[in-house]
Amino acid sequence: EAGVAQSPRYKIIEKRQSVAFWCNPISGHATLYWYQQILGQGPKLLIQFQNNGVVDDSQLPKDRFSAERLKGVDSTLKIQPAKLEDSAVYLCASSLSSGGTGETQYFGPGTRLLVL
Amino acid sequence: AQSVTQLDSQVPVFEEAPVELRCNYSSSVSVYLFWYVQYPNQGLQLLLKYLSGSTLVKGINGFEAEFNKSQTSFHLRKPSVHISDTAEYFCAVKAAGDYKLSFGAGTTVTVRA
């Protein structure tokens, strides 16, 4: 079974530029998550989708971050314009159903973003 | 809201020695508890999880954890570590009925020969 795929793996941009990350979850997984992991910290949930609807985006800085999950499969996370403090690893995860139980979230390898 | 505290940020350990990583949580409701491992430049991989039942949970790669409700802890142990266990370990908690997984800050384990 293929895991969660993410691209690109690394990205370096200058502040005020825009950037987009792509995630393909495990086939059949209804729920998709985007996390931000700043160096030295645990992952922090940015947004959660169930199918193509947003369940929670309370921690997403909506003035600069946006995310979509068209057709309930792939997802993109965009930052525009980027700030220095956006330097982090962006992790995508997926789970089989609603995530409301003790089910496992499966993580992709992450995209490491450096904003100069 | 629930939260997680990992009491050690770094744990150096010699190969074949035992290791314990400490995790405490706070929550006003029942919880599910998880330990994930992150190898360098990789995503997170589930080691084990506690949902209910036996408080001693066995996971992959020889790891086990014990849920202690009275002490609100979920410590991770391995009796004999290998060089390949060098990684960052994250404890996470999810409240029953909630979907949000809250992570601790992580513990970096460095295994030396």
PDB file of N, CA and C in Angstrom, chain A residues 7 9 29 34 60 63 75-76 87 91-92 94 102:
ATOM      1  N   SER A   7       4.985  16.660  -2.168  1.00  0.00           N
ATOM      2  CA  SER A   7       6.018  17.307  -2.964  1.00  0.00           C
ATOM      3  C   SER A   7       5.834  18.817  -2.915  1.00  0.00           C
ATOM      4  N   ARG A   9       9.953  18.098  -1.673  1.00  0.00           N
ATOM      5  CA  ARG A   9      10.509  17.731  -0.380  1.00  0.00           C
ATOM      6  C   ARG A   9      11.197  18.923   0.269  1.00  0.00           C
ATOM      7  N   HIS A  29      -8.629   7.048   2.010  1.00  0.00           N
ATOM      8  CA  HIS A  29      -8.685   7.788   3.273  1.00  0.00           C
ATOM      9  C   HIS A  29      -9.532   9.041   3.106  1.00  0.00           C
ATOM     10  N   TRP A  34      -3.214  18.873   7.423  1.00  0.00           N
ATOM     11  CA  TRP A  34      -1.958  19.600   7.210  1.00  0.00           C
ATOM     12  C   TRP A  34      -1.456  20.077   8.569  1.00  0.00           C
ATOM     13  N   LEU A  60      -5.275  27.992  11.136  1.00  0.00           N
ATOM     14  CA  LEU A  60      -4.708  28.392   9.845  1.00  0.00           C
ATOM     15  C   LEU A  60      -4.683  29.924   9.745  1.00  0.00           C
ATOM     16  N   ASP A  63      -4.968  34.957   6.580  1.00  0.00           N
ATOM     17  CA  ASP A  63      -4.562  36.115   5.793  1.00  0.00           C
ATOM     18  C   ASP A  63      -3.476  35.754   4.788  1.00  0.00           C
ATOM     19  N   SER A  75      -4.597  17.343  -2.120  1.00  0.00           N
ATOM     20  CA  SER A  75      -4.755  18.646  -1.472  1.00  0.00           C
ATOM     21  C   SER A  75      -3.541  19.515  -1.751  1.00  0.00           C
ATOM     22  N   THR A  76      -3.770  20.827  -1.784  1.00  0.00           N
ATOM     23  CA  THR A  76      -2.674  21.776  -1.876  1.00  0.00           C
ATOM     24  C   THR A  76      -2.775  22.781  -0.737  1.00  0.00           C
ATOM     25  N   SER A  87       9.087  29.441   8.060  1.00  0.00           N
ATOM     26  CA  SER A  87      10.094  28.390   7.890  1.00  0.00           C
ATOM     27  C   SER A  87       9.771  27.241   8.830  1.00  0.00           C
ATOM     28  N   LEU A  91       3.765  18.990   7.169  1.00  0.00           N
ATOM     29  CA  LEU A  91       3.442  17.568   7.116  1.00  0.00           C
ATOM     30  C   LEU A  91       1.996  17.378   6.699  1.00  0.00           C
ATOM     31  N   CYS A  92       1.794  16.426   5.830  1.00  0.00           N
ATOM     32  CA  CYS A  92       0.443  16.023   5.453  1.00  0.00           C
ATOM     33  C   CYS A  92       0.192  14.648   6.050  1.00  0.00           C
ATOM     34  N   SER A  94      -3.087  11.475   6.669  1.00  0.00           N
ATOM     35  CA  SER A  94      -4.441  11.058   6.327  1.00  0.00           C
ATOM     36  C   SER A  94      -4.888   9.938   7.264  1.00  0.00           C
ATOM     37  N   GLY A 102      -9.851   6.574  17.988  1.00  0.00           N
ATOM     38  CA  GLY A 102      -8.420   6.411  18.178  1.00  0.00           C
ATOM     39  C   GLY A 102      -7.704   5.940  16.937  1.00  0.00           C
TER      40      GLY A 102
END
